[in-house]
Each structure stands twice: as C-alpha cells, then as structure tokens.
Amino acid sequence: MRPDDLKFQKSHEWCKIDGDVATIGISDYAVSHLSDLVFLDLPAVGSTVTAGESFGEIESVKAVSSLYSPITGEVLESNEDLGDNLEWLSE
C-alpha cells in the first residue's frame, strides 16, 4: 500500500477502499508513539463496525488506546496472527 492510497483519520487510523471492501489499519506515527506494543484486540469476523466508534484496542507498556472505525460495515476478515506478532506493525 502507498500512503496516497489511504484516507487518514485524526485519531491515526487509515482506510483503503477497493471496490466494496475496505482495509483498516493504524498509522506508522501511532505505532512509533505507542512503542513496545503488548496487546491488540480486533473485532471478530461477522461483527459490525460503525464509523467514529471504537472497534478495538491497542496496548503498549505506556498506554491503552482505542481504535476507531473510519467507516461502517461488516468485518469480513481480521488479521488473527497480528496479535501474536505485534512487531509486524513496526516493520
């Protein structure tokens, strides 16, 4: 993905829309400021997310931050391996 393909929120989540599917993530800036990530809670497949509302949390040794959805829709996939490999967010 390229930064010019992404739409960013002020809360540092991003969204990339491809047809009727959107991919959501968090910015490099947010990851670097949280540092030392220890936990990630993502929504389950089949659940609904609502634009502007919290859909999960990311925790570091410094703080716990809510993740806010940039769009409303159904979760079709979730990166289930990410919670056990938080270092991927920094790469």
PDB file as gemmi writes it, atoms N, CA and C in Angstrom:
CRYST1    1.000    1.000    1.000  90.00  90.00  90.00 P 1                      
ATOM      1  N   MET A   1       0.834  -1.181   0.000  1.00  0.00           N  
ATOM      2  CA  MET A   1       0.000   0.000   0.000  1.00  0.00           C  
ATOM      3  C   MET A   1       0.877   1.241   0.000  1.00  0.00           C  
ATOM      4  N   ARG A   2       0.384   2.254  -0.633  1.00  0.00           N  
ATOM      5  CA  ARG A   2       1.084   3.537  -0.674  1.00  0.00           C  
ATOM      6  C   ARG A   2       0.278   4.545   0.137  1.00  0.00           C  
ATOM      7  N   PRO A   3       0.946   5.489   0.784  1.00  0.00           N  
ATOM      8  CA  PRO A   3       0.218   6.496   1.581  1.00  0.00           C  
ATOM      9  C   PRO A   3      -0.816   7.277   0.774  1.00  0.00           C  
ATOM     10  N   ASP A   4      -0.597   7.478  -0.523  1.00  0.00           N  
ATOM     11  CA  ASP A   4      -1.575   8.226  -1.316  1.00  0.00           C  
ATOM     12  C   ASP A   4      -2.819   7.403  -1.641  1.00  0.00           C  
ATOM     13  N   ASP A   5      -2.806   6.095  -1.313  1.00  0.00           N  
ATOM     14  CA  ASP A   5      -3.984   5.231  -1.476  1.00  0.00           C  
ATOM     15  C   ASP A   5      -4.872   5.243  -0.239  1.00  0.00           C  
ATOM     16  N   LEU A   6      -4.389   5.854   0.837  1.00  0.00           N  
ATOM     17  CA  LEU A   6      -5.041   5.749   2.131  1.00  0.00           C  
ATOM     18  C   LEU A   6      -5.741   7.052   2.523  1.00  0.00           C  
ATOM     19  N   LYS A   7      -6.835   6.912   3.245  1.00  0.00           N  
ATOM     20  CA  LYS A   7      -7.538   8.045   3.853  1.00  0.00           C  
ATOM     21  C   LYS A   7      -7.288   7.948   5.351  1.00  0.00           C  
ATOM     22  N   PHE A   8      -6.763   9.022   5.961  1.00  0.00           N  
ATOM     23  CA  PHE A   8      -6.403   9.012   7.373  1.00  0.00           C  
ATOM     24  C   PHE A   8      -7.400   9.778   8.224  1.00  0.00           C  
ATOM     25  N   GLN A   9      -7.608   9.292   9.443  1.00  0.00           N  
ATOM     26  CA  GLN A   9      -8.404   9.990  10.445  1.00  0.00           C  
ATOM     27  C   GLN A   9      -7.461  10.754  11.370  1.00  0.00           C  
ATOM     28  N   LYS A  10      -7.982  11.727  12.089  1.00  0.00           N  
ATOM     29  CA  LYS A  10      -7.180  12.468  13.063  1.00  0.00           C  
ATOM     30  C   LYS A  10      -6.677  11.562  14.175  1.00  0.00           C  
ATOM     31  N   SER A  11      -7.388  10.473  14.443  1.00  0.00           N  
ATOM     32  CA  SER A  11      -7.000   9.541  15.507  1.00  0.00           C  
ATOM     33  C   SER A  11      -5.992   8.498  15.017  1.00  0.00           C  
ATOM     34  N   HIS A  12      -5.459   8.674  13.798  1.00  0.00           N  
ATOM     35  CA  HIS A  12      -4.370   7.878  13.224  1.00  0.00           C  
ATOM     36  C   HIS A  12      -4.760   6.517  12.658  1.00  0.00           C  
ATOM     37  N   GLU A  13      -6.036   6.229  12.511  1.00  0.00           N  
ATOM     38  CA  GLU A  13      -6.435   5.042  11.770  1.00  0.00           C  
ATOM     39  C   GLU A  13      -6.490   5.438  10.290  1.00  0.00           C  
ATOM     40  N   TRP A  14      -6.262   4.464   9.427  1.00  0.00           N  
ATOM     41  CA  TRP A  14      -6.371   4.712   7.999  1.00  0.00           C  
ATOM     42  C   TRP A  14      -7.325   3.699   7.373  1.00  0.00           C  
ATOM     43  N   CYS A  15      -7.753   4.032   6.167  1.00  0.00           N  
ATOM     44  CA  CYS A  15      -8.676   3.162   5.441  1.00  0.00           C  
ATOM     45  C   CYS A  15      -8.294   3.188   3.962  1.00  0.00           C  
ATOM     46  N   LYS A  16      -8.274   2.019   3.357  1.00  0.00           N  
ATOM     47  CA  LYS A  16      -8.066   1.910   1.914  1.00  0.00           C  
ATOM     48  C   LYS A  16      -9.276   1.179   1.349  1.00  0.00           C  
ATOM     49  N   ILE A  17      -9.949   1.818   0.409  1.00  0.00           N  
ATOM     50  CA  ILE A  17     -11.146   1.236  -0.180  1.00  0.00           C  
ATOM     51  C   ILE A  17     -10.819   0.712  -1.571  1.00  0.00           C  
ATOM     52  N   ASP A  18     -11.200  -0.537  -1.808  1.00  0.00           N  
ATOM     53  CA  ASP A  18     -11.010  -1.185  -3.100  1.00  0.00           C  
ATOM     54  C   ASP A  18     -12.338  -1.839  -3.460  1.00  0.00           C  
ATOM     55  N   GLY A  19     -13.103  -1.172  -4.296  1.00  0.00           N  
ATOM     56  CA  GLY A  19     -14.442  -1.661  -4.634  1.00  0.00           C  
ATOM     57  C   GLY A  19     -15.347  -1.532  -3.427  1.00  0.00           C  
ATOM     58  N   ASP A  20     -15.932  -2.650  -2.982  1.00  0.00           N  
ATOM     59  CA  ASP A  20     -16.805  -2.611  -1.806  1.00  0.00           C  
ATOM     60  C   ASP A  20     -16.123  -3.204  -0.572  1.00  0.00           C  
ATOM     61  N   VAL A  21     -14.791  -3.303  -0.611  1.00  0.00           N  
ATOM     62  CA  VAL A  21     -14.021  -3.821   0.524  1.00  0.00           C  
ATOM     63  C   VAL A  21     -13.063  -2.735   1.000  1.00  0.00           C  
ATOM     64  N   ALA A  22     -13.024  -2.544   2.298  1.00  0.00           N  
ATOM     65  CA  ALA A  22     -12.118  -1.563   2.898  1.00  0.00           C  
ATOM     66  C   ALA A  22     -11.142  -2.282   3.824  1.00  0.00           C  
ATOM     67  N   THR A  23      -9.906  -1.850   3.799  1.00  0.00           N  
ATOM     68  CA  THR A  23      -8.883  -2.345   4.708  1.00  0.00           C  
ATOM     69  C   THR A  23      -8.589  -1.220   5.689  1.00  0.00           C  
ATOM     70  N   ILE A  24      -8.541  -1.551   6.983  1.00  0.00           N  
ATOM     71  CA  ILE A  24      -8.318  -0.552   8.030  1.00  0.00           C  
ATOM     72  C   ILE A  24      -7.026  -0.887   8.760  1.00  0.00           C  
ATOM     73  N   GLY A  25      -6.270   0.137   9.125  1.00  0.00           N  
ATOM     74  CA  GLY A  25      -5.045  -0.033   9.895  1.00  0.00           C  
ATOM     75  C   GLY A  25      -4.757   1.199  10.721  1.00  0.00           C  
ATOM     76  N   ILE A  26      -3.577   1.218  11.344  1.00  0.00           N  
ATOM     77  CA  ILE A  26      -3.170   2.406  12.100  1.00  0.00           C  
ATOM     78  C   ILE A  26      -1.876   2.949  11.509  1.00  0.00           C  
ATOM     79  N   SER A  27      -1.673   4.239  11.677  1.00  0.00           N  
ATOM     80  CA  SER A  27      -0.536   4.913  11.059  1.00  0.00           C  
ATOM     81  C   SER A  27       0.794   4.523  11.695  1.00  0.00           C  
ATOM     82  N   ASP A  28       1.844   4.681  10.927  1.00  0.00           N  
ATOM     83  CA  ASP A  28       3.196   4.474  11.445  1.00  0.00           C  
ATOM     84  C   ASP A  28       3.460   5.410  12.625  1.00  0.00           C  
ATOM     85  N   TYR A  29       2.946   6.631  12.518  1.00  0.00           N  
ATOM     86  CA  TYR A  29       3.122   7.614  13.591  1.00  0.00           C  
ATOM     87  C   TYR A  29       2.550   7.081  14.905  1.00  0.00           C  
ATOM     88  N   ALA A  30       1.349   6.520  14.864  1.00  0.00           N  
ATOM     89  CA  ALA A  30       0.719   5.982  16.077  1.00  0.00           C  
ATOM     90  C   ALA A  30       1.532   4.829  16.646  1.00  0.00           C  
ATOM     91  N   VAL A  31       1.980   3.928  15.784  1.00  0.00           N  
ATOM     92  CA  VAL A  31       2.769   2.779  16.236  1.00  0.00           C  
ATOM     93  C   VAL A  31       4.059   3.249  16.896  1.00  0.00           C  
ATOM     94  N   SER A  32       4.739   4.215  16.280  1.00  0.00           N  
ATOM     95  CA  SER A  32       6.014   4.669  16.836  1.00  0.00           C  
ATOM     96  C   SER A  32       5.824   5.402  18.166  1.00  0.00           C  
ATOM     97  N   HIS A  33       4.724   6.104  18.336  1.00  0.00           N  
ATOM     98  CA  HIS A  33       4.487   6.815  19.594  1.00  0.00           C  
ATOM     99  C   HIS A  33       4.000   5.889  20.711  1.00  0.00           C  
ATOM    100  N   LEU A  34       3.319   4.828  20.352  1.00  0.00           N  
ATOM    101  CA  LEU A  34       2.911   3.862  21.367  1.00  0.00           C  
ATOM    102  C   LEU A  34       4.120   3.064  21.837  1.00  0.00           C  
ATOM    103  N   SER A  35       4.931   2.614  20.896  1.00  0.00           N  
ATOM    104  CA  SER A  35       6.125   1.791  21.139  1.00  0.00           C  
ATOM    105  C   SER A  35       5.862   0.640  22.101  1.00  0.00           C  
ATOM    106  N   ASP A  36       6.692  -0.342  22.074  1.00  0.00           N  
ATOM    107  CA  ASP A  36       6.601  -1.512  22.955  1.00  0.00           C  
ATOM    108  C   ASP A  36       5.181  -2.048  23.092  1.00  0.00           C  
ATOM    109  N   LEU A  37       4.602  -2.450  21.968  1.00  0.00           N  
ATOM    110  CA  LEU A  37       3.228  -2.963  21.955  1.00  0.00           C  
ATOM    111  C   LEU A  37       3.151  -4.307  22.665  1.00  0.00           C  
ATOM    112  N   VAL A  38       2.069  -4.497  23.435  1.00  0.00           N  
ATOM    113  CA  VAL A  38       1.915  -5.734  24.205  1.00  0.00           C  
ATOM    114  C   VAL A  38       0.585  -6.453  23.959  1.00  0.00           C  
ATOM    115  N   PHE A  39      -0.418  -5.768  23.387  1.00  0.00           N  
ATOM    116  CA  PHE A  39      -1.729  -6.395  23.223  1.00  0.00           C  
ATOM    117  C   PHE A  39      -2.510  -5.692  22.128  1.00  0.00           C  
ATOM    118  N   LEU A  40      -3.307  -6.476  21.398  1.00  0.00           N  
ATOM    119  CA  LEU A  40      -4.173  -5.950  20.354  1.00  0.00           C  
ATOM    120  C   LEU A  40      -5.496  -6.688  20.400  1.00  0.00           C  
ATOM    121  N   ASP A  41      -6.592  -5.949  20.403  1.00  0.00           N  
ATOM    122  CA  ASP A  41      -7.932  -6.524  20.390  1.00  0.00           C  
ATOM    123  C   ASP A  41      -8.630  -6.044  19.125  1.00  0.00           C  
ATOM    124  N   LEU A  42      -8.941  -6.973  18.229  1.00  0.00           N  
ATOM    125  CA  LEU A  42      -9.613  -6.652  16.972  1.00  0.00           C  
ATOM    126  C   LEU A  42     -11.001  -7.279  16.950  1.00  0.00           C  
ATOM    127  N   PRO A  43     -11.913  -6.733  16.136  1.00  0.00           N  
ATOM    128  CA  PRO A  43     -13.271  -7.299  16.068  1.00  0.00           C  
ATOM    129  C   PRO A  43     -13.289  -8.659  15.388  1.00  0.00           C  
ATOM    130  N   ALA A  44     -14.261  -9.454  15.743  1.00  0.00           N  
ATOM    131  CA  ALA A  44     -14.434 -10.789  15.164  1.00  0.00           C  
ATOM    132  C   ALA A  44     -15.047 -10.691  13.770  1.00  0.00           C  
ATOM    133  N   VAL A  45     -14.723 -11.641  12.931  1.00  0.00           N  
ATOM    134  CA  VAL A  45     -15.334 -11.736  11.612  1.00  0.00           C  
ATOM    135  C   VAL A  45     -16.843 -11.868  11.796  1.00  0.00           C  
ATOM    136  N   GLY A  46     -17.582 -11.101  11.004  1.00  0.00           N  
ATOM    137  CA  GLY A  46     -19.038 -11.114  11.082  1.00  0.00           C  
ATOM    138  C   GLY A  46     -19.609 -10.002  11.943  1.00  0.00           C  
ATOM    139  N   SER A  47     -18.775  -9.385  12.764  1.00  0.00           N  
ATOM    140  CA  SER A  47     -19.271  -8.279  13.590  1.00  0.00           C  
ATOM    141  C   SER A  47     -19.382  -7.019  12.740  1.00  0.00           C  
ATOM    142  N   THR A  48     -20.068  -6.035  13.268  1.00  0.00           N  
ATOM    143  CA  THR A  48     -20.273  -4.769  12.572  1.00  0.00           C  
ATOM    144  C   THR A  48     -19.468  -3.679  13.257  1.00  0.00           C  
ATOM    145  N   VAL A  49     -18.831  -2.825  12.449  1.00  0.00           N  
ATOM    146  CA  VAL A  49     -18.148  -1.645  12.971  1.00  0.00           C  
ATOM    147  C   VAL A  49     -18.902  -0.418  12.488  1.00  0.00           C  
ATOM    148  N   THR A  50     -18.855   0.635  13.288  1.00  0.00           N  
ATOM    149  CA  THR A  50     -19.582   1.861  12.974  1.00  0.00           C  
ATOM    150  C   THR A  50     -18.609   3.025  12.907  1.00  0.00           C  
ATOM    151  N   ALA A  51     -18.731   3.818  11.876  1.00  0.00           N  
ATOM    152  CA  ALA A  51     -17.846   4.963  11.680  1.00  0.00           C  
ATOM    153  C   ALA A  51     -17.817   5.844  12.928  1.00  0.00           C  
ATOM    154  N   GLY A  52     -16.608   6.154  13.381  1.00  0.00           N  
ATOM    155  CA  GLY A  52     -16.423   7.026  14.528  1.00  0.00           C  
ATOM    156  C   GLY A  52     -16.487   6.335  15.873  1.00  0.00           C  
ATOM    157  N   GLU A  53     -16.843   5.054  15.884  1.00  0.00           N  
ATOM    158  CA  GLU A  53     -16.936   4.328  17.152  1.00  0.00           C  
ATOM    159  C   GLU A  53     -15.776   3.359  17.312  1.00  0.00           C  
ATOM    160  N   SER A  54     -15.464   3.065  18.558  1.00  0.00           N  
ATOM    161  CA  SER A  54     -14.363   2.157  18.870  1.00  0.00           C  
ATOM    162  C   SER A  54     -14.695   0.742  18.401  1.00  0.00           C  
ATOM    163  N   PHE A  55     -13.711   0.079  17.791  1.00  0.00           N  
ATOM    164  CA  PHE A  55     -13.897  -1.309  17.382  1.00  0.00           C  
ATOM    165  C   PHE A  55     -12.830  -2.226  17.971  1.00  0.00           C  
ATOM    166  N   GLY A  56     -11.898  -1.672  18.738  1.00  0.00           N  
ATOM    167  CA  GLY A  56     -10.849  -2.475  19.340  1.00  0.00           C  
ATOM    168  C   GLY A  56      -9.900  -1.617  20.143  1.00  0.00           C  
ATOM    169  N   GLU A  57      -8.841  -2.258  20.639  1.00  0.00           N  
ATOM    170  CA  GLU A  57      -7.844  -1.550  21.439  1.00  0.00           C  
ATOM    171  C   GLU A  57      -6.450  -2.037  21.079  1.00  0.00           C  
ATOM    172  N   ILE A  58      -5.492  -1.134  21.260  1.00  0.00           N  
ATOM    173  CA  ILE A  58      -4.090  -1.488  21.143  1.00  0.00           C  
ATOM    174  C   ILE A  58      -3.403  -0.987  22.406  1.00  0.00           C  
ATOM    175  N   GLU A  59      -2.584  -1.859  22.987  1.00  0.00           N  
ATOM    176  CA  GLU A  59      -1.969  -1.534  24.268  1.00  0.00           C  
ATOM    177  C   GLU A  59      -0.453  -1.618  24.149  1.00  0.00           C  
ATOM    178  N   SER A  60       0.192  -0.652  24.772  1.00  0.00           N  
ATOM    179  CA  SER A  60       1.648  -0.656  24.878  1.00  0.00           C  
ATOM    180  C   SER A  60       1.999  -0.603  26.359  1.00  0.00           C  
ATOM    181  N   VAL A  61       3.288  -0.629  26.660  1.00  0.00           N  
ATOM    182  CA  VAL A  61       3.692  -0.514  28.058  1.00  0.00           C  
ATOM    183  C   VAL A  61       3.364   0.889  28.583  1.00  0.00           C  
ATOM    184  N   LYS A  62       3.117   1.846  27.691  1.00  0.00           N  
ATOM    185  CA  LYS A  62       2.806   3.232  28.065  1.00  0.00           C  
ATOM    186  C   LYS A  62       1.315   3.487  28.280  1.00  0.00           C  
ATOM    187  N   ALA A  63       0.473   2.908  27.407  1.00  0.00           N  
ATOM    188  CA  ALA A  63      -0.943   3.291  27.408  1.00  0.00           C  
ATOM    189  C   ALA A  63      -1.797   2.279  26.655  1.00  0.00           C  
ATOM    190  N   VAL A  64      -3.099   2.391  26.861  1.00  0.00           N  
ATOM    191  CA  VAL A  64      -4.088   1.649  26.081  1.00  0.00           C  
ATOM    192  C   VAL A  64      -4.817   2.674  25.218  1.00  0.00           C  
ATOM    193  N   SER A  65      -4.926   2.390  23.927  1.00  0.00           N  
ATOM    194  CA  SER A  65      -5.599   3.303  23.007  1.00  0.00           C  
ATOM    195  C   SER A  65      -6.718   2.578  22.289  1.00  0.00           C  
ATOM    196  N   SER A  66      -7.852   3.250  22.182  1.00  0.00           N  
ATOM    197  CA  SER A  66      -8.966   2.702  21.412  1.00  0.00           C  
ATOM    198  C   SER A  66      -8.684   2.870  19.932  1.00  0.00           C  
ATOM    199  N   LEU A  67      -9.196   1.947  19.139  1.00  0.00           N  
ATOM    200  CA  LEU A  67      -9.134   2.031  17.687  1.00  0.00           C  
ATOM    201  C   LEU A  67     -10.522   2.437  17.197  1.00  0.00           C  
ATOM    202  N   TYR A  68     -10.602   3.465  16.351  1.00  0.00           N  
ATOM    203  CA  TYR A  68     -11.880   3.988  15.886  1.00  0.00           C  
ATOM    204  C   TYR A  68     -12.064   3.688  14.402  1.00  0.00           C  
ATOM    205  N   SER A  69     -13.225   3.188  14.063  1.00  0.00           N  
ATOM    206  CA  SER A  69     -13.501   2.817  12.685  1.00  0.00           C  
ATOM    207  C   SER A  69     -13.741   4.049  11.820  1.00  0.00           C  
ATOM    208  N   PRO A  70     -13.077   4.116  10.668  1.00  0.00           N  
ATOM    209  CA  PRO A  70     -13.325   5.221   9.749  1.00  0.00           C  
ATOM    210  C   PRO A  70     -14.590   5.026   8.911  1.00  0.00           C  
ATOM    211  N   ILE A  71     -15.139   3.811   8.927  1.00  0.00           N  
ATOM    212  CA  ILE A  71     -16.315   3.505   8.110  1.00  0.00           C  
ATOM    213  C   ILE A  71     -17.253   2.575   8.869  1.00  0.00           C  
ATOM    214  N   THR A  72     -18.464   2.436   8.341  1.00  0.00           N  
ATOM    215  CA  THR A  72     -19.441   1.496   8.879  1.00  0.00           C  
ATOM    216  C   THR A  72     -19.509   0.295   7.950  1.00  0.00           C  
ATOM    217  N   GLY A  73     -19.528  -0.893   8.543  1.00  0.00           N  
ATOM    218  CA  GLY A  73     -19.638  -2.087   7.719  1.00  0.00           C  
ATOM    219  C   GLY A  73     -19.439  -3.357   8.513  1.00  0.00           C  
ATOM    220  N   GLU A  74     -19.472  -4.474   7.808  1.00  0.00           N  
ATOM    221  CA  GLU A  74     -19.286  -5.798   8.402  1.00  0.00           C  
ATOM    222  C   GLU A  74     -17.825  -6.204   8.268  1.00  0.00           C  
ATOM    223  N   VAL A  75     -17.283  -6.819   9.308  1.00  0.00           N  
ATOM    224  CA  VAL A  75     -15.912  -7.318   9.281  1.00  0.00           C  
ATOM    225  C   VAL A  75     -15.899  -8.624   8.488  1.00  0.00           C  
ATOM    226  N   LEU A  76     -15.179  -8.617   7.359  1.00  0.00           N  
ATOM    227  CA  LEU A  76     -15.087  -9.800   6.507  1.00  0.00           C  
ATOM    228  C   LEU A  76     -13.877 -10.656   6.857  1.00  0.00           C  
ATOM    229  N   GLU A  77     -12.798 -10.009   7.278  1.00  0.00           N  
ATOM    230  CA  GLU A  77     -11.574 -10.702   7.663  1.00  0.00           C  
ATOM    231  C   GLU A  77     -10.919  -9.911   8.789  1.00  0.00           C  
ATOM    232  N   SER A  78     -10.123 -10.613   9.569  1.00  0.00           N  
ATOM    233  CA  SER A  78      -9.349  -9.973  10.626  1.00  0.00           C  
ATOM    234  C   SER A  78      -7.984 -10.642  10.656  1.00  0.00           C  
ATOM    235  N   ASN A  79      -6.942  -9.860  10.816  1.00  0.00           N  
ATOM    236  CA  ASN A  79      -5.591 -10.410  10.844  1.00  0.00           C  
ATOM    237  C   ASN A  79      -5.365 -11.070  12.205  1.00  0.00           C  
ATOM    238  N   GLU A  80      -5.786 -12.317  12.316  1.00  0.00           N  
ATOM    239  CA  GLU A  80      -5.726 -13.037  13.589  1.00  0.00           C  
ATOM    240  C   GLU A  80      -4.300 -13.292  14.058  1.00  0.00           C  
ATOM    241  N   ASP A  81      -3.343 -13.331  13.155  1.00  0.00           N  
ATOM    242  CA  ASP A  81      -1.944 -13.564  13.525  1.00  0.00           C  
ATOM    243  C   ASP A  81      -1.268 -12.322  14.098  1.00  0.00           C  
ATOM    244  N   LEU A  82      -1.840 -11.162  13.863  1.00  0.00           N  
ATOM    245  CA  LEU A  82      -1.212  -9.911  14.277  1.00  0.00           C  
ATOM    246  C   LEU A  82      -1.060  -9.790  15.787  1.00  0.00           C  
ATOM    247  N   GLY A  83      -2.031 -10.259  16.542  1.00  0.00           N  
ATOM    248  CA  GLY A  83      -1.966 -10.178  17.999  1.00  0.00           C  
ATOM    249  C   GLY A  83      -0.767 -10.887  18.594  1.00  0.00           C  
ATOM    250  N   ASP A  84      -0.325 -11.956  17.942  1.00  0.00           N  
ATOM    251  CA  ASP A  84       0.846 -12.702  18.405  1.00  0.00           C  
ATOM    252  C   ASP A  84       2.142 -12.224  17.763  1.00  0.00           C  
ATOM    253  N   ASN A  85       2.034 -11.265  16.858  1.00  0.00           N  
ATOM    254  CA  ASN A  85       3.202 -10.764  16.120  1.00  0.00           C  
ATOM    255  C   ASN A  85       3.148  -9.244  16.009  1.00  0.00           C  
ATOM    256  N   LEU A  86       2.996  -8.565  17.124  1.00  0.00           N  
ATOM    257  CA  LEU A  86       2.839  -7.110  17.125  1.00  0.00           C  
ATOM    258  C   LEU A  86       4.020  -6.375  16.510  1.00  0.00           C  
ATOM    259  N   GLU A  87       5.174  -7.014  16.453  1.00  0.00           N  
ATOM    260  CA  GLU A  87       6.343  -6.382  15.845  1.00  0.00           C  
ATOM    261  C   GLU A  87       6.108  -6.103  14.362  1.00  0.00           C  
ATOM    262  N   TRP A  88       5.176  -6.820  13.728  1.00  0.00           N  
ATOM    263  CA  TRP A  88       4.846  -6.556  12.322  1.00  0.00           C  
ATOM    264  C   TRP A  88       4.371  -5.134  12.119  1.00  0.00           C  
ATOM    265  N   LEU A  89       3.704  -4.558  13.105  1.00  0.00           N  
ATOM    266  CA  LEU A  89       3.217  -3.183  12.976  1.00  0.00           C  
ATOM    267  C   LEU A  89       4.362  -2.189  12.872  1.00  0.00           C  
ATOM    268  N   SER A  90       5.496  -2.516  13.451  1.00  0.00           N  
ATOM    269  CA  SER A  90       6.646  -1.612  13.419  1.00  0.00           C  
ATOM    270  C   SER A  90       7.505  -1.801  12.179  1.00  0.00           C  
ATOM    271  N   GLU A  91       7.256  -2.863  11.446  1.00  0.00           N  
ATOM    272  CA  GLU A  91       8.094  -3.162  10.265  1.00  0.00           C  
ATOM    273  C   GLU A  91       7.592  -2.490   9.017  1.00  0.00           C  
TER     274      GLU A  91                                                      
END                                                                             
